[in-house]
PDB file of C-alpha atoms in Angstrom:
ATOM      1  CA  UNK A 372      48.346-101.086 -19.229  1.00 32.00           C
ATOM      2  CA  UNK A 373      51.216 -98.926 -20.387  1.00 37.00           C
ATOM      3  CA  UNK A 374      54.115-100.675 -21.982  1.00 48.00           C
ATOM      4  CA  UNK A 375      56.563 -97.867 -21.547  1.00 61.00           C
ATOM      5  CA  UNK A 376      57.478 -96.251 -18.295  1.00 59.00           C
ATOM      6  CA  UNK A 377      60.111 -94.091 -16.692  1.00 53.00           C
ATOM      7  CA  UNK A 378      61.865 -94.869 -13.473  1.00 61.00           C
ATOM      8  CA  UNK A 379      61.780 -91.431 -11.910  1.00 74.00           C
ATOM      9  CA  UNK A 380      59.273 -88.628 -12.438  1.00 88.00           C
ATOM     10  CA  UNK A 381      61.744 -85.854 -11.596  1.00 92.00           C
ATOM     11  CA  UNK A 382      65.450 -85.220 -11.931  1.00 94.00           C
ATOM     12  CA  UNK A 383      67.359 -82.237 -10.601  1.00 95.00           C
ATOM     13  CA  UNK A 384      70.817 -81.705 -12.060  1.00 95.00           C
ATOM     14  CA  UNK A 385      73.532 -79.103 -11.644  1.00 96.00           C
ATOM     15  CA  UNK A 386      74.339 -77.084 -14.731  1.00 96.00           C
ATOM     16  CA  UNK A 387      77.333 -78.586 -16.465  1.00 96.00           C
ATOM     17  CA  UNK A 388      76.798 -82.069 -15.047  1.00 96.00           C
ATOM     18  CA  UNK A 389      75.635 -85.032 -17.089  1.00 96.00           C
ATOM     19  CA  UNK A 390      72.026 -86.187 -16.896  1.00 95.00           C
ATOM     20  CA  UNK A 391      70.773 -89.729 -17.188  1.00 95.00           C
ATOM     21  CA  UNK A 392      67.099 -90.386 -17.756  1.00 95.00           C
ATOM     22  CA  UNK A 393      65.861 -93.952 -17.642  1.00 93.00           C
ATOM     23  CA  UNK A 394      62.972 -95.762 -19.255  1.00 92.00           C
ATOM     24  CA  UNK A 395      61.715 -99.332 -18.969  1.00 91.00           C
ATOM     25  CA  UNK A 396      59.509-101.025 -21.521  1.00 88.00           C
ATOM     26  CA  UNK A 397      57.627-104.278 -21.358  1.00 81.00           C
ATOM     27  CA  UNK A 398      56.781-105.067 -24.988  1.00 86.00           C
ATOM     28  CA  UNK A 399      59.562-107.281 -26.264  1.00 86.00           C
ATOM     29  CA  UNK A 400      58.194-106.840 -29.808  1.00 86.00           C
ATOM     30  CA  UNK A 401      59.029-103.146 -29.817  1.00 88.00           C
ATOM     31  CA  UNK A 402      61.738-102.451 -32.329  1.00 88.00           C
ATOM     32  CA  UNK A 403      61.992 -98.697 -32.425  1.00 91.00           C
ATOM     33  CA  UNK A 404      62.384 -96.178 -29.622  1.00 93.00           C
ATOM     34  CA  UNK A 405      62.369 -92.421 -29.535  1.00 93.00           C
ATOM     35  CA  UNK A 406      63.185 -89.798 -26.952  1.00 94.00           C
ATOM     36  CA  UNK A 407      61.167 -86.587 -26.991  1.00 94.00           C
ATOM     37  CA  UNK A 408      61.653 -83.327 -25.166  1.00 96.00           C
ATOM     38  CA  UNK A 409      58.627 -81.283 -24.199  1.00 94.00           C
ATOM     39  CA  UNK A 410      59.050 -77.761 -22.946  1.00 94.00           C
ATOM     40  CA  UNK A 411      56.298 -76.083 -20.990  1.00 91.00           C
ATOM     41  CA  UNK A 412      53.331 -75.224 -23.197  1.00 89.00           C
ATOM     42  CA  UNK A 413      54.829 -76.797 -26.289  1.00 92.00           C
ATOM     43  CA  UNK A 414      54.569 -80.002 -28.258  1.00 92.00           C
ATOM     44  CA  UNK A 415      57.008 -82.923 -28.078  1.00 93.00           C
ATOM     45  CA  UNK A 416      60.227 -82.362 -29.957  1.00 93.00           C
ATOM     46  CA  UNK A 417      62.248 -85.244 -31.399  1.00 91.00           C
ATOM     47  CA  UNK A 418      65.644 -85.692 -29.749  1.00 94.00           C
ATOM     48  CA  UNK A 419      67.045 -89.014 -30.847  1.00 94.00           C
ATOM     49  CA  UNK A 420      65.893 -92.474 -31.870  1.00 93.00           C
ATOM     50  CA  UNK A 421      67.286 -95.974 -31.857  1.00 94.00           C
ATOM     51  CA  UNK A 422      66.332 -99.228 -33.510  1.00 92.00           C
ATOM     52  CA  UNK A 423      66.370-102.552 -31.736  1.00 92.00           C
ATOM     53  CA  UNK A 424      69.324-103.808 -33.761  1.00 93.00           C
ATOM     54  CA  UNK A 425      71.504-101.209 -32.054  1.00 95.00           C
ATOM     55  CA  UNK A 426      72.525-100.744 -28.427  1.00 96.00           C
ATOM     56  CA  UNK A 427      73.886 -97.236 -28.587  1.00 97.00           C
ATOM     57  CA  UNK A 428      73.418 -94.139 -30.656  1.00 97.00           C
ATOM     58  CA  UNK A 429      74.932 -90.721 -30.250  1.00 97.00           C
ATOM     59  CA  UNK A 430      73.744 -87.293 -31.247  1.00 94.00           C
ATOM     60  CA  UNK A 431      74.804 -83.831 -30.361  1.00 93.00           C
ATOM     61  CA  UNK A 432      75.354 -83.912 -26.557  1.00 96.00           C
ATOM     62  CA  UNK A 433      72.902 -86.809 -26.270  1.00 97.00           C
ATOM     63  CA  UNK A 434      73.373 -90.558 -26.216  1.00 98.00           C
ATOM     64  CA  UNK A 435      70.692 -93.215 -26.127  1.00 97.00           C
ATOM     65  CA  UNK A 436      71.474 -96.664 -24.777  1.00 97.00           C
ATOM     66  CA  UNK A 437      69.273 -99.678 -25.336  1.00 97.00           C
ATOM     67  CA  UNK A 438      69.490-102.862 -23.291  1.00 95.00           C
ATOM     68  CA  UNK A 439      67.102-105.368 -24.802  1.00 92.00           C
ATOM     69  CA  UNK A 440      67.945-108.035 -22.253  1.00 92.00           C
ATOM     70  CA  UNK A 441      66.352-106.060 -19.443  1.00 92.00           C
ATOM     71  CA  UNK A 442      64.121-103.941 -21.694  1.00 92.00           C
ATOM     72  CA  UNK A 443      65.649-100.700 -20.635  1.00 93.00           C
ATOM     73  CA  UNK A 444      66.727 -97.575 -22.431  1.00 93.00           C
ATOM     74  CA  UNK A 445      68.324 -94.427 -21.210  1.00 96.00           C
ATOM     75  CA  UNK A 446      69.012 -90.933 -22.426  1.00 97.00           C
ATOM     76  CA  UNK A 447      72.252 -89.299 -21.439  1.00 97.00           C
ATOM     77  CA  UNK A 448      72.678 -85.559 -21.786  1.00 97.00           C
ATOM     78  CA  UNK A 449      76.223 -84.269 -21.556  1.00 97.00           C
ATOM     79  CA  UNK A 450      77.043 -80.936 -19.919  1.00 96.00           C
ATOM     80  CA  UNK A 451      73.445 -80.165 -19.060  1.00 96.00           C
ATOM     81  CA  UNK A 452      72.374 -76.606 -19.795  1.00 96.00           C
ATOM     82  CA  UNK A 453      69.454 -74.495 -18.501  1.00 96.00           C
ATOM     83  CA  UNK A 454      67.761 -74.928 -21.876  1.00 96.00           C
ATOM     84  CA  UNK A 455      67.615 -78.663 -21.220  1.00 97.00           C
ATOM     85  CA  UNK A 456      65.003 -78.116 -18.510  1.00 97.00           C
ATOM     86  CA  UNK A 457      61.899 -79.878 -19.804  1.00 97.00           C
ATOM     87  CA  UNK A 458      59.881 -83.064 -19.569  1.00 95.00           C
ATOM     88  CA  UNK A 459      61.486 -85.989 -21.361  1.00 95.00           C
ATOM     89  CA  UNK A 460      59.450 -88.857 -22.757  1.00 93.00           C
ATOM     90  CA  UNK A 461      60.502 -92.157 -24.152  1.00 93.00           C
ATOM     91  CA  UNK A 462      58.212 -93.668 -26.760  1.00 91.00           C
ATOM     92  CA  UNK A 463      58.159 -97.055 -28.418  1.00 90.00           C
ATOM     93  CA  UNK A 464      56.861 -98.439 -31.655  1.00 86.00           C
ATOM     94  CA  UNK A 465      56.434-102.044 -32.745  1.00 77.00           C
ATOM     95  CA  UNK A 466      56.245-101.567 -36.473  1.00 75.00           C
ATOM     96  CA  UNK A 467      52.964 -99.789 -37.026  1.00 78.00           C
ATOM     97  CA  UNK A 468      52.054 -96.129 -36.851  1.00 82.00           C
ATOM     98  CA  UNK A 469      51.339 -95.797 -33.144  1.00 85.00           C
ATOM     99  CA  UNK A 470      53.695 -94.523 -30.534  1.00 88.00           C
ATOM    100  CA  UNK A 471      53.317 -95.546 -26.900  1.00 89.00           C
ATOM    101  CA  UNK A 472      54.612 -92.914 -24.523  1.00 90.00           C
ATOM    102  CA  UNK A 473      55.822 -93.193 -20.972  1.00 86.00           C
ATOM    103  CA  UNK A 474      54.694 -90.744 -18.304  1.00 84.00           C
ATOM    104  CA  UNK A 475      57.745 -88.518 -18.551  1.00 90.00           C
ATOM    105  CA  UNK A 476      60.636 -87.293 -16.409  1.00 93.00           C
ATOM    106  CA  UNK A 477      60.804 -83.635 -15.483  1.00 94.00           C
ATOM    107  CA  UNK A 478      64.390 -82.407 -15.630  1.00 96.00           C
ATOM    108  CA  UNK A 479      65.264 -79.254 -13.726  1.00 96.00           C
ATOM    109  CA  UNK A 480      68.688 -77.715 -14.228  1.00 96.00           C
ATOM    110  CA  UNK A 481      70.133 -75.822 -11.248  1.00 94.00           C
ATOM    111  CA  UNK A 482      72.353 -72.841 -11.984  1.00 90.00           C
TER     112      UNK A 482
ATOM    113  CA  UNK B1443      58.560 -74.633 -44.143  1.00 50.00           C
ATOM    114  CA  UNK B1444      55.800 -74.165 -41.615  1.00 72.00           C
ATOM    115  CA  UNK B1445      55.461 -76.872 -39.029  1.00 92.00           C
ATOM    116  CA  UNK B1446      52.299 -78.557 -37.846  1.00 96.00           C
ATOM    117  CA  UNK B1447      49.811 -75.808 -37.078  1.00 97.00           C
ATOM    118  CA  UNK B1448      47.136 -76.252 -34.475  1.00 98.00           C
ATOM    119  CA  UNK B1449      44.385 -73.899 -33.437  1.00 97.00           C
ATOM    120  CA  UNK B1450      43.076 -72.753 -31.178  1.00 98.00           C
ATOM    121  CA  UNK B1451      45.987 -72.998 -28.768  1.00 97.00           C
ATOM    122  CA  UNK B1452      43.653 -72.583 -25.834  1.00 97.00           C
ATOM    123  CA  UNK B1453      39.954 -73.276 -25.705  1.00 98.00           C
ATOM    124  CA  UNK B1454      37.546 -72.924 -22.806  1.00 98.00           C
ATOM    125  CA  UNK B1455      34.171 -74.604 -22.952  1.00 98.00           C
ATOM    126  CA  UNK B1456      31.358 -75.170 -20.514  1.00 98.00           C
ATOM    127  CA  UNK B1457      30.035 -78.642 -19.922  1.00 98.00           C
ATOM    128  CA  UNK B1458      27.717 -79.698 -22.729  1.00 98.00           C
ATOM    129  CA  UNK B1459      29.246 -77.442 -25.369  1.00 98.00           C
ATOM    130  CA  UNK B1460      31.177 -78.569 -28.411  1.00 98.00           C
ATOM    131  CA  UNK B1461      34.903 -78.253 -28.978  1.00 98.00           C
ATOM    132  CA  UNK B1462      36.512 -78.192 -32.413  1.00 98.00           C
ATOM    133  CA  UNK B1463      40.256 -78.483 -32.716  1.00 98.00           C
ATOM    134  CA  UNK B1464      41.999 -77.930 -36.012  1.00 98.00           C
ATOM    135  CA  UNK B1465      45.279 -79.207 -37.348  1.00 98.00           C
ATOM    136  CA  UNK B1466      47.111 -78.361 -40.543  1.00 97.00           C
ATOM    137  CA  UNK B1467      49.908 -80.869 -41.205  1.00 96.00           C
ATOM    138  CA  UNK B1468      53.313 -79.975 -42.476  1.00 94.00           C
ATOM    139  CA  UNK B1469      53.479 -79.270 -46.172  1.00 92.00           C
ATOM    140  CA  UNK B1470      53.735 -82.492 -48.089  1.00 88.00           C
ATOM    141  CA  UNK B1471      52.441 -84.625 -45.216  1.00 91.00           C
ATOM    142  CA  UNK B1472      49.286 -86.616 -45.789  1.00 91.00           C
ATOM    143  CA  UNK B1473      49.282 -88.633 -42.542  1.00 92.00           C
ATOM    144  CA  UNK B1474      47.784 -87.048 -39.441  1.00 95.00           C
ATOM    145  CA  UNK B1475      47.631 -88.361 -35.897  1.00 95.00           C
ATOM    146  CA  UNK B1476      45.863 -87.035 -32.825  1.00 97.00           C
ATOM    147  CA  UNK B1477      47.158 -87.666 -29.328  1.00 96.00           C
ATOM    148  CA  UNK B1478      45.747 -86.610 -25.973  1.00 97.00           C
ATOM    149  CA  UNK B1479      47.804 -85.649 -22.958  1.00 95.00           C
ATOM    150  CA  UNK B1480      46.267 -85.493 -19.516  1.00 91.00           C
ATOM    151  CA  UNK B1481      48.102 -83.477 -16.839  1.00 85.00           C
ATOM    152  CA  UNK B1482      51.283 -85.172 -15.586  1.00 80.00           C
ATOM    153  CA  UNK B1483      50.917 -87.980 -18.111  1.00 85.00           C
ATOM    154  CA  UNK B1484      52.366 -89.023 -21.418  1.00 87.00           C
ATOM    155  CA  UNK B1485      50.612 -88.745 -24.751  1.00 92.00           C
ATOM    156  CA  UNK B1486      47.983 -91.310 -25.656  1.00 94.00           C
ATOM    157  CA  UNK B1487      47.179 -92.216 -29.245  1.00 94.00           C
ATOM    158  CA  UNK B1488      43.650 -91.358 -30.335  1.00 96.00           C
ATOM    159  CA  UNK B1489      43.268 -91.566 -34.096  1.00 96.00           C
ATOM    160  CA  UNK B1490      45.216 -91.844 -37.339  1.00 94.00           C
ATOM    161  CA  UNK B1491      43.900 -90.332 -40.549  1.00 95.00           C
ATOM    162  CA  UNK B1492      44.906 -89.928 -44.129  1.00 93.00           C
ATOM    163  CA  UNK B1493      43.157 -87.636 -46.556  1.00 89.00           C
ATOM    164  CA  UNK B1494      39.417 -88.433 -46.420  1.00 89.00           C
ATOM    165  CA  UNK B1495      40.046 -91.672 -44.528  1.00 94.00           C
ATOM    166  CA  UNK B1496      40.121 -92.734 -40.914  1.00 95.00           C
ATOM    167  CA  UNK B1497      42.732 -95.455 -40.698  1.00 93.00           C
ATOM    168  CA  UNK B1498      42.613 -96.231 -36.996  1.00 93.00           C
ATOM    169  CA  UNK B1499      40.416 -94.655 -34.334  1.00 94.00           C
ATOM    170  CA  UNK B1500      40.983 -97.290 -31.696  1.00 93.00           C
ATOM    171  CA  UNK B1501      42.265 -94.770 -29.157  1.00 94.00           C
ATOM    172  CA  UNK B1502      39.315 -92.469 -29.450  1.00 95.00           C
ATOM    173  CA  UNK B1503      36.263 -92.730 -27.167  1.00 95.00           C
ATOM    174  CA  UNK B1504      33.346 -94.257 -29.030  1.00 92.00           C
ATOM    175  CA  UNK B1505      30.933 -91.516 -28.077  1.00 95.00           C
ATOM    176  CA  UNK B1506      31.128 -87.749 -28.434  1.00 98.00           C
ATOM    177  CA  UNK B1507      34.502 -87.806 -30.227  1.00 98.00           C
ATOM    178  CA  UNK B1508      34.989 -87.707 -33.976  1.00 97.00           C
ATOM    179  CA  UNK B1509      37.773 -86.817 -36.347  1.00 98.00           C
ATOM    180  CA  UNK B1510      38.057 -85.998 -40.003  1.00 97.00           C
ATOM    181  CA  UNK B1511      40.678 -85.041 -42.529  1.00 96.00           C
ATOM    182  CA  UNK B1512      38.884 -83.722 -45.601  1.00 94.00           C
ATOM    183  CA  UNK B1513      40.326 -83.482 -49.058  1.00 91.00           C
ATOM    184  CA  UNK B1514      40.671 -79.756 -48.603  1.00 91.00           C
ATOM    185  CA  UNK B1515      41.400 -78.031 -45.327  1.00 93.00           C
ATOM    186  CA  UNK B1516      42.709 -79.043 -41.939  1.00 96.00           C
ATOM    187  CA  UNK B1517      42.049 -82.123 -39.903  1.00 98.00           C
ATOM    188  CA  UNK B1518      39.426 -81.553 -37.241  1.00 98.00           C
ATOM    189  CA  UNK B1519      38.962 -83.248 -33.907  1.00 98.00           C
ATOM    190  CA  UNK B1520      35.456 -82.684 -32.651  1.00 98.00           C
ATOM    191  CA  UNK B1521      34.255 -83.273 -29.120  1.00 98.00           C
ATOM    192  CA  UNK B1522      30.543 -82.991 -28.530  1.00 98.00           C
ATOM    193  CA  UNK B1523      28.882 -82.354 -25.174  1.00 98.00           C
ATOM    194  CA  UNK B1524      32.191 -81.872 -23.419  1.00 98.00           C
ATOM    195  CA  UNK B1525      32.671 -82.997 -19.827  1.00 97.00           C
ATOM    196  CA  UNK B1526      35.313 -81.968 -17.307  1.00 96.00           C
ATOM    197  CA  UNK B1527      37.258 -85.140 -17.969  1.00 95.00           C
ATOM    198  CA  UNK B1528      37.869 -83.962 -21.530  1.00 97.00           C
ATOM    199  CA  UNK B1529      40.132 -81.212 -20.197  1.00 97.00           C
ATOM    200  CA  UNK B1530      43.528 -82.014 -21.653  1.00 97.00           C
ATOM    201  CA  UNK B1531      46.097 -81.007 -24.214  1.00 97.00           C
ATOM    202  CA  UNK B1532      45.368 -82.393 -27.658  1.00 98.00           C
ATOM    203  CA  UNK B1533      48.328 -82.777 -29.943  1.00 97.00           C
ATOM    204  CA  UNK B1534      48.333 -83.300 -33.657  1.00 97.00           C
ATOM    205  CA  UNK B1535      51.271 -84.838 -35.469  1.00 95.00           C
ATOM    206  CA  UNK B1536      51.962 -85.421 -39.125  1.00 94.00           C
ATOM    207  CA  UNK B1537      54.271 -87.512 -41.235  1.00 90.00           C
ATOM    208  CA  UNK B1538      55.026 -88.082 -44.872  1.00 87.00           C
ATOM    209  CA  UNK B1539      54.545 -91.826 -44.508  1.00 81.00           C
ATOM    210  CA  UNK B1540      52.653 -94.033 -42.114  1.00 74.00           C
ATOM    211  CA  UNK B1541      55.783 -95.662 -40.819  1.00 69.00           C
ATOM    212  CA  UNK B1542      57.041 -94.601 -37.429  1.00 65.00           C
ATOM    213  CA  UNK B1543      60.540 -95.943 -37.671  1.00 65.00           C
ATOM    214  CA  UNK B1544      61.895 -93.081 -39.661  1.00 65.00           C
ATOM    215  CA  UNK B1545      61.800 -90.490 -36.914  1.00 66.00           C
ATOM    216  CA  UNK B1546      59.903 -88.210 -39.241  1.00 74.00           C
ATOM    217  CA  UNK B1547      56.937 -87.513 -37.032  1.00 84.00           C
ATOM    218  CA  UNK B1548      56.359 -83.878 -36.200  1.00 91.00           C
ATOM    219  CA  UNK B1549      54.089 -82.561 -33.470  1.00 94.00           C
ATOM    220  CA  UNK B1550      52.194 -79.326 -33.265  1.00 96.00           C
ATOM    221  CA  UNK B1551      52.162 -77.076 -30.213  1.00 95.00           C
ATOM    222  CA  UNK B1552      48.881 -78.534 -29.027  1.00 97.00           C
ATOM    223  CA  UNK B1553      45.411 -77.277 -28.206  1.00 98.00           C
ATOM    224  CA  UNK B1554      44.647 -77.003 -24.527  1.00 97.00           C
ATOM    225  CA  UNK B1555      41.017 -77.596 -23.741  1.00 98.00           C
ATOM    226  CA  UNK B1556      39.583 -76.538 -20.420  1.00 97.00           C
ATOM    227  CA  UNK B1557      36.052 -77.563 -19.562  1.00 97.00           C
ATOM    228  CA  UNK B1558      34.390 -75.537 -16.833  1.00 96.00           C
TER     229      UNK B1558
END
């Protein structure tokens, strides 16, 4: 079965608010995690990554948190904008060349 | 620098026909990966190739599907005798190395196959 999953398939957020997208994984051997953004009709686009020796990493308006105890990671988007509307995937890797993707969360930003 | 180029972007085939999807990796990348995405689902790994070699095809169906990455030219994912269940978006990705923990994996825009 899948080793990576997302808690909620959809998220509606008011423009300007912060978004939090959650992801649970089951493979304790996974040591690298990535968040991707996929806009309609396009390929996945790298947002941010984190290694298992870290619990937090920040980028531009995005923060990824990793809780290895409960095998959970989250993506926080600050001041959500209309251009953030997309499907967000978490993906994991356990040291080889394969990525395992979750099913995705569709984020819709309300004006 | 051009990104990962896939064509065709959209392909319609009738059951029993063949589908050929092409992927040109980013310049300087010699590692190519194919993933399949069914509607409302995440991407699933199919095959990993380097120039002239299939490294791992464990995610690819044993029958009707094949992939190649010749010395010259793009990587090709070939689906013979397509069935409706093959309808999906097929994404190609490339990297400079075979290690995933560098974040340097780039995806193309995908080829959307519809089987009538």
